[in-house]
Amino acid sequence: MAAFDEHASAYDSWFFDNQNLLTSELKLVAHFLDKHSEILSVGCGSGLFEMLLAKDYDIHIKHGIEPSKDMAEVAEKRGIKVDVSPAETCEIEANKFDIIMFNGSVSYITDLDLCIKKAFAALKRGGKLVLIDVPKESGFASLYNLASSLGTWQHPLLEHIAPADPYPIELVKSANWRTSDEKIALMQSNGFVDFQYAQTLVTHPMYANDTVQEVLTGYDRGDYVAICASKK
């Protein structure tokens, strides 16, 4: 949370400097959403993706949860009603939402099992939980973990393999990347069924911003992966 408070502007700036990557990720985020659903965004950050979903896809997300007060302040200005709280302790009304989305926030949540339990309770019957993030087994996460261990992107081990404009090191160091299988297992153990998977960013991270990439089925090769399952 402290990292995001201190570097809220760096988060948006990085995405704006990597427009093709942002567009690719936005396509994936929109993939399992629809404009007729009431959606909660857990870890909504600055509301950047929510703003672009409204602009480009007519998908309007009005509710968010965000622990960083600086990020939440920006999201509020973008039209989201934000509860400033960690996801683990935030009170969410039962059976309220059609879709609950964690976009890029899973790796910054300590007790994901608890958050998935809370999401299950907050979803209507037939509602969907969508977890979207960089999986630990991906090329991006491998580079992020190396950079985090080194404490910098400026190291000989990362020369000629890191993206030209890498994700801010302060945000990399505060993340705990999880594998897709870990997330699927937690969702299954909490009662979610009817799993669907989608992915994007299938090139090496060095080339992820060269062109806009499409959404593909599965989770076996993407550096950004969406896992969607339902509450019966």
mmCIF file of C-alpha atoms in Angstrom:
data_model
loop_
_atom_site.group_PDB
_atom_site.id
_atom_site.type_symbol
_atom_site.label_atom_id
_atom_site.label_comp_id
_atom_site.label_asym_id
_atom_site.label_seq_id
_atom_site.Cartn_x
_atom_site.Cartn_y
_atom_site.Cartn_z
ATOM 1 C CA MET A 1 0.000 0.000 0.000
ATOM 2 C CA ALA A 2 2.829 2.390 0.883
ATOM 3 C CA ALA A 3 4.450 1.796 -2.500
ATOM 4 C CA PHE A 4 1.249 2.703 -4.314
ATOM 5 C CA ASP A 5 0.689 5.768 -2.138
ATOM 6 C CA GLU A 6 4.157 7.039 -2.979
ATOM 7 C CA HIS A 7 4.115 6.087 -6.664
ATOM 8 C CA ALA A 8 0.488 6.508 -7.746
ATOM 9 C CA SER A 9 1.415 8.786 -10.637
ATOM 10 C CA ALA A 10 4.166 6.391 -11.791
ATOM 11 C CA TYR A 11 1.550 3.637 -12.214
ATOM 12 C CA ASP A 12 -0.548 5.601 -14.711
ATOM 13 C CA SER A 13 2.500 7.070 -16.412
ATOM 14 C CA TRP A 14 3.952 3.638 -17.080
ATOM 15 C CA PHE A 15 0.768 2.459 -18.783
ATOM 16 C CA PHE A 16 0.481 5.654 -20.840
ATOM 17 C CA ASP A 17 4.085 5.151 -21.964
ATOM 18 C CA ASN A 18 3.248 1.566 -22.988
ATOM 19 C CA GLN A 19 0.080 2.153 -24.997
ATOM 20 C CA ASN A 20 0.099 -1.095 -26.998
ATOM 21 C CA LEU A 21 0.582 -3.156 -23.854
ATOM 22 C CA LEU A 22 -2.201 -1.192 -22.144
ATOM 23 C CA THR A 23 -4.567 -1.799 -25.061
ATOM 24 C CA SER A 24 -3.719 -5.516 -25.088
ATOM 25 C CA GLU A 25 -4.399 -5.816 -21.363
ATOM 26 C CA LEU A 26 -7.614 -3.798 -21.658
ATOM 27 C CA LYS A 27 -8.897 -6.241 -24.275
ATOM 28 C CA LEU A 28 -8.322 -9.077 -21.808
ATOM 29 C CA VAL A 29 -9.958 -7.233 -18.913
ATOM 30 C CA ALA A 30 -13.059 -6.590 -21.031
ATOM 31 C CA HIS A 31 -13.222 -10.194 -22.245
ATOM 32 C CA PHE A 32 -15.338 -11.660 -19.426
ATOM 33 C CA LEU A 33 -17.258 -8.470 -18.547
ATOM 34 C CA ASP A 34 -20.483 -7.054 -19.947
ATOM 35 C CA LYS A 35 -22.143 -3.665 -19.803
ATOM 36 C CA HIS A 36 -25.371 -4.910 -18.208
ATOM 37 C CA SER A 37 -23.752 -6.262 -15.029
ATOM 38 C CA GLU A 38 -23.148 -4.616 -11.687
ATOM 39 C CA ILE A 39 -19.395 -4.973 -11.243
ATOM 40 C CA LEU A 40 -17.079 -4.515 -8.267
ATOM 41 C CA SER A 41 -13.397 -3.859 -8.928
ATOM 42 C CA VAL A 42 -11.213 -5.082 -6.052
ATOM 43 C CA GLY A 43 -7.907 -3.240 -6.018
ATOM 44 C CA CYS A 44 -9.139 -0.699 -8.535
ATOM 45 C CA GLY A 45 -6.009 1.423 -8.146
ATOM 46 C CA SER A 46 -6.289 4.751 -9.929
ATOM 47 C CA GLY A 47 -9.357 3.628 -11.878
ATOM 48 C CA LEU A 48 -7.390 3.774 -15.135
ATOM 49 C CA PHE A 49 -8.737 0.506 -16.547
ATOM 50 C CA GLU A 50 -12.257 1.276 -15.345
ATOM 51 C CA MET A 51 -12.122 4.654 -17.094
ATOM 52 C CA LEU A 52 -10.945 3.051 -20.340
ATOM 53 C CA LEU A 53 -13.536 0.248 -20.110
ATOM 54 C CA ALA A 54 -16.266 2.909 -20.020
ATOM 55 C CA LYS A 55 -14.711 4.858 -22.888
ATOM 56 C CA ASP A 56 -13.835 1.975 -25.224
ATOM 57 C CA TYR A 57 -16.287 -0.805 -24.296
ATOM 58 C CA ASP A 58 -19.292 0.943 -22.696
ATOM 59 C CA ILE A 59 -18.651 -1.111 -19.537
ATOM 60 C CA HIS A 60 -19.263 1.095 -16.501
ATOM 61 C CA ILE A 61 -17.811 0.017 -13.154
ATOM 62 C CA LYS A 62 -19.165 2.196 -10.355
ATOM 63 C CA HIS A 63 -17.789 0.445 -7.261
ATOM 64 C CA GLY A 64 -14.223 -0.222 -6.194
ATOM 65 C CA ILE A 65 -12.078 -1.239 -3.248
ATOM 66 C CA GLU A 66 -8.557 0.173 -2.932
ATOM 67 C CA PRO A 67 -6.183 0.288 0.064
ATOM 68 C CA SER A 68 -4.028 3.145 -1.260
ATOM 69 C CA LYS A 69 -5.620 6.480 -0.406
ATOM 70 C CA ASP A 70 -3.630 8.254 -3.125
ATOM 71 C CA MET A 71 -4.759 5.800 -5.807
ATOM 72 C CA ALA A 72 -8.340 5.861 -4.501
ATOM 73 C CA GLU A 73 -8.409 9.651 -4.725
ATOM 74 C CA VAL A 74 -7.580 9.480 -8.425
ATOM 75 C CA ALA A 75 -10.170 6.729 -8.986
ATOM 76 C CA GLU A 76 -12.849 8.813 -7.258
ATOM 77 C CA LYS A 77 -12.109 11.675 -9.655
ATOM 78 C CA ARG A 78 -12.686 9.191 -12.476
ATOM 79 C CA GLY A 79 -16.194 8.457 -11.208
ATOM 80 C CA ILE A 80 -15.758 5.350 -9.059
ATOM 81 C CA LYS A 81 -17.170 5.084 -5.535
ATOM 82 C CA VAL A 82 -14.186 3.669 -3.670
ATOM 83 C CA ASP A 83 -14.015 2.040 -0.248
ATOM 84 C CA VAL A 84 -10.501 2.875 0.966
ATOM 85 C CA SER A 85 -9.611 -0.388 2.664
ATOM 86 C CA PRO A 86 -7.581 -3.568 2.233
ATOM 87 C CA ALA A 87 -9.648 -6.210 0.452
ATOM 88 C CA GLU A 88 -9.245 -8.554 3.427
ATOM 89 C CA THR A 89 -11.057 -6.227 5.848
ATOM 90 C CA CYS A 90 -13.532 -4.420 3.604
ATOM 91 C CA GLU A 91 -17.201 -5.112 4.318
ATOM 92 C CA ILE A 92 -19.122 -6.050 1.134
ATOM 93 C CA GLU A 93 -22.874 -6.532 0.976
ATOM 94 C CA ALA A 94 -23.872 -10.160 0.394
ATOM 95 C CA ASN A 95 -25.411 -11.229 -2.923
ATOM 96 C CA LYS A 96 -24.953 -7.758 -4.422
ATOM 97 C CA PHE A 97 -22.756 -8.042 -7.519
ATOM 98 C CA ASP A 98 -23.019 -9.816 -10.873
ATOM 99 C CA ILE A 99 -19.248 -9.729 -11.413
ATOM 100 C CA ILE A 100 -16.324 -9.167 -9.056
ATOM 101 C CA MET A 101 -13.041 -8.399 -10.776
ATOM 102 C CA PHE A 102 -9.491 -8.415 -9.420
ATOM 103 C CA ASN A 103 -7.433 -6.789 -12.179
ATOM 104 C CA GLY A 104 -3.703 -6.715 -11.449
ATOM 105 C CA SER A 105 -4.374 -6.679 -7.710
ATOM 106 C CA VAL A 106 -4.041 -10.376 -6.833
ATOM 107 C CA SER A 107 -0.267 -10.139 -6.428
ATOM 108 C CA TYR A 108 -0.636 -7.328 -3.898
ATOM 109 C CA ILE A 109 -3.118 -9.172 -1.657
ATOM 110 C CA THR A 110 -1.757 -11.058 1.353
ATOM 111 C CA ASP A 111 -4.693 -13.357 2.155
ATOM 112 C CA LEU A 112 -6.140 -14.221 -1.247
ATOM 113 C CA ASP A 113 -8.103 -17.167 0.144
ATOM 114 C CA LEU A 114 -10.042 -14.853 2.463
ATOM 115 C CA CYS A 115 -10.697 -12.381 -0.356
ATOM 116 C CA ILE A 116 -12.067 -15.124 -2.602
ATOM 117 C CA LYS A 117 -14.366 -16.269 0.221
ATOM 118 C CA LYS A 118 -15.634 -12.704 0.603
ATOM 119 C CA ALA A 119 -16.131 -12.433 -3.151
ATOM 120 C CA PHE A 120 -18.190 -15.627 -3.204
ATOM 121 C CA ALA A 121 -20.494 -14.239 -0.511
ATOM 122 C CA ALA A 122 -20.829 -10.873 -2.280
ATOM 123 C CA LEU A 123 -21.779 -12.377 -5.649
ATOM 124 C CA LYS A 124 -25.333 -13.089 -6.724
ATOM 125 C CA ARG A 125 -26.163 -16.669 -7.636
ATOM 126 C CA GLY A 126 -24.788 -17.187 -11.137
ATOM 127 C CA GLY A 127 -22.351 -14.318 -10.673
ATOM 128 C CA LYS A 128 -18.744 -14.439 -11.880
ATOM 129 C CA LEU A 129 -15.382 -13.932 -10.231
ATOM 130 C CA VAL A 130 -12.629 -12.802 -12.606
ATOM 131 C CA LEU A 131 -8.977 -12.841 -11.520
ATOM 132 C CA ILE A 132 -6.656 -11.089 -13.985
ATOM 133 C CA ASP A 133 -2.943 -10.834 -13.347
ATOM 134 C CA VAL A 134 0.623 -11.645 -14.314
ATOM 135 C CA PRO A 135 1.109 -15.358 -13.456
ATOM 136 C CA LYS A 136 4.253 -16.370 -11.586
ATOM 137 C CA GLU A 137 5.236 -18.817 -14.335
ATOM 138 C CA SER A 138 5.209 -16.106 -17.038
ATOM 139 C CA GLY A 139 8.128 -14.307 -18.640
ATOM 140 C CA PHE A 140 7.171 -10.988 -17.063
ATOM 141 C CA ALA A 141 6.994 -12.434 -13.541
ATOM 142 C CA SER A 142 10.346 -14.180 -13.997
ATOM 143 C CA LEU A 143 11.924 -10.850 -14.916
ATOM 144 C CA TYR A 144 10.088 -9.074 -12.103
ATOM 145 C CA ASN A 145 11.287 -11.592 -9.515
ATOM 146 C CA LEU A 146 14.862 -11.268 -10.771
ATOM 147 C CA ALA A 147 14.701 -7.469 -10.682
ATOM 148 C CA SER A 148 13.154 -7.602 -7.207
ATOM 149 C CA SER A 149 15.939 -9.854 -5.948
ATOM 150 C CA LEU A 150 18.550 -7.524 -7.425
ATOM 151 C CA GLY A 151 16.710 -4.444 -6.174
ATOM 152 C CA THR A 152 17.053 -2.682 -9.518
ATOM 153 C CA TRP A 153 16.474 -2.930 -13.255
ATOM 154 C CA GLN A 154 20.014 -1.588 -13.806
ATOM 155 C CA HIS A 155 22.004 -4.818 -13.514
ATOM 156 C CA PRO A 156 24.104 -6.837 -15.991
ATOM 157 C CA LEU A 157 21.834 -9.871 -15.566
ATOM 158 C CA LEU A 158 18.938 -7.847 -16.967
ATOM 159 C CA GLU A 159 20.791 -6.220 -19.838
ATOM 160 C CA HIS A 160 19.226 -6.927 -23.252
ATOM 161 C CA ILE A 161 16.341 -8.949 -21.772
ATOM 162 C CA ALA A 162 14.313 -6.366 -19.822
ATOM 163 C CA PRO A 163 11.691 -4.163 -21.513
ATOM 164 C CA ALA A 164 12.917 -0.735 -22.584
ATOM 165 C CA ASP A 165 10.500 0.891 -20.121
ATOM 166 C CA PRO A 166 10.080 -1.620 -17.270
ATOM 167 C CA TYR A 167 7.405 -1.559 -14.559
ATOM 168 C CA PRO A 168 8.483 0.720 -11.661
ATOM 169 C CA ILE A 169 10.845 -1.223 -9.397
ATOM 170 C CA GLU A 170 9.070 0.002 -6.237
ATOM 171 C CA LEU A 171 5.861 -1.716 -7.379
ATOM 172 C CA VAL A 172 7.724 -4.823 -8.537
ATOM 173 C CA LYS A 173 9.379 -5.249 -5.142
ATOM 174 C CA SER A 174 6.070 -5.124 -3.253
ATOM 175 C CA ALA A 175 4.388 -7.866 -5.327
ATOM 176 C CA ASN A 176 3.903 -11.565 -4.605
ATOM 177 C CA TRP A 177 3.244 -13.249 -7.944
ATOM 178 C CA ARG A 178 1.110 -16.406 -7.837
ATOM 179 C CA THR A 179 0.805 -19.164 -10.432
ATOM 180 C CA SER A 180 -2.409 -19.639 -12.384
ATOM 181 C CA ASP A 181 -2.787 -23.090 -10.823
ATOM 182 C CA GLU A 182 -2.595 -21.600 -7.321
ATOM 183 C CA LYS A 183 -5.388 -19.161 -8.111
ATOM 184 C CA ILE A 184 -7.541 -21.816 -9.758
ATOM 185 C CA ALA A 185 -7.135 -24.121 -6.737
ATOM 186 C CA LEU A 186 -8.201 -21.363 -4.330
ATOM 187 C CA MET A 187 -11.252 -20.561 -6.437
ATOM 188 C CA GLN A 188 -12.221 -24.242 -6.632
ATOM 189 C CA SER A 189 -11.809 -24.748 -2.886
ATOM 190 C CA ASN A 190 -14.173 -21.843 -2.267
ATOM 191 C CA GLY A 191 -16.977 -23.255 -4.400
ATOM 192 C CA PHE A 192 -16.466 -21.668 -7.819
ATOM 193 C CA VAL A 193 -17.303 -23.759 -10.903
ATOM 194 C CA ASP A 194 -17.471 -23.546 -14.711
ATOM 195 C CA PHE A 195 -13.962 -22.215 -15.257
ATOM 196 C CA GLN A 196 -12.941 -20.276 -18.365
ATOM 197 C CA TYR A 197 -9.490 -18.929 -19.231
ATOM 198 C CA ALA A 198 -8.116 -16.228 -21.499
ATOM 199 C CA GLN A 199 -4.668 -14.730 -22.045
ATOM 200 C CA THR A 200 -2.681 -12.081 -23.877
ATOM 201 C CA LEU A 201 0.914 -10.786 -24.120
ATOM 202 C CA VAL A 202 2.335 -13.985 -25.589
ATOM 203 C CA THR A 203 5.603 -12.518 -26.913
ATOM 204 C CA HIS A 204 8.796 -12.071 -24.915
ATOM 205 C CA PRO A 205 8.391 -9.110 -22.489
ATOM 206 C CA MET A 206 10.954 -7.114 -24.496
ATOM 207 C CA TYR A 207 8.476 -7.002 -27.386
ATOM 208 C CA ALA A 208 5.188 -6.786 -25.468
ATOM 209 C CA ASN A 209 4.661 -3.125 -26.357
ATOM 210 C CA ASP A 210 5.606 -3.417 -30.034
ATOM 211 C CA THR A 211 2.069 -4.185 -31.234
ATOM 212 C CA VAL A 212 -1.430 -4.645 -29.793
ATOM 213 C CA GLN A 213 -1.982 -8.339 -29.029
ATOM 214 C CA GLU A 214 -5.283 -10.192 -29.175
ATOM 215 C CA VAL A 215 -7.003 -12.305 -26.530
ATOM 216 C CA LEU A 216 -6.458 -16.068 -26.822
ATOM 217 C CA THR A 217 -8.143 -18.960 -25.041
ATOM 218 C CA GLY A 218 -6.231 -20.709 -22.260
ATOM 219 C CA TYR A 219 -3.560 -19.762 -19.735
ATOM 220 C CA ASP A 220 -0.526 -21.713 -20.934
ATOM 221 C CA ARG A 221 1.560 -18.955 -22.560
ATOM 222 C CA GLY A 222 0.235 -15.494 -21.768
ATOM 223 C CA ASP A 223 2.004 -12.981 -19.557
ATOM 224 C CA TYR A 224 -1.411 -11.588 -18.619
ATOM 225 C CA VAL A 225 -4.069 -14.172 -17.765
ATOM 226 C CA ALA A 226 -7.770 -13.998 -16.861
ATOM 227 C CA ILE A 227 -9.430 -16.778 -14.854
ATOM 228 C CA CYS A 228 -13.215 -16.638 -14.756
ATOM 229 C CA ALA A 229 -15.525 -18.896 -12.710
ATOM 230 C CA SER A 230 -19.122 -18.837 -11.509
ATOM 231 C CA LYS A 231 -21.050 -19.051 -8.261
ATOM 232 C CA LYS A 232 -23.847 -21.578 -8.581
#
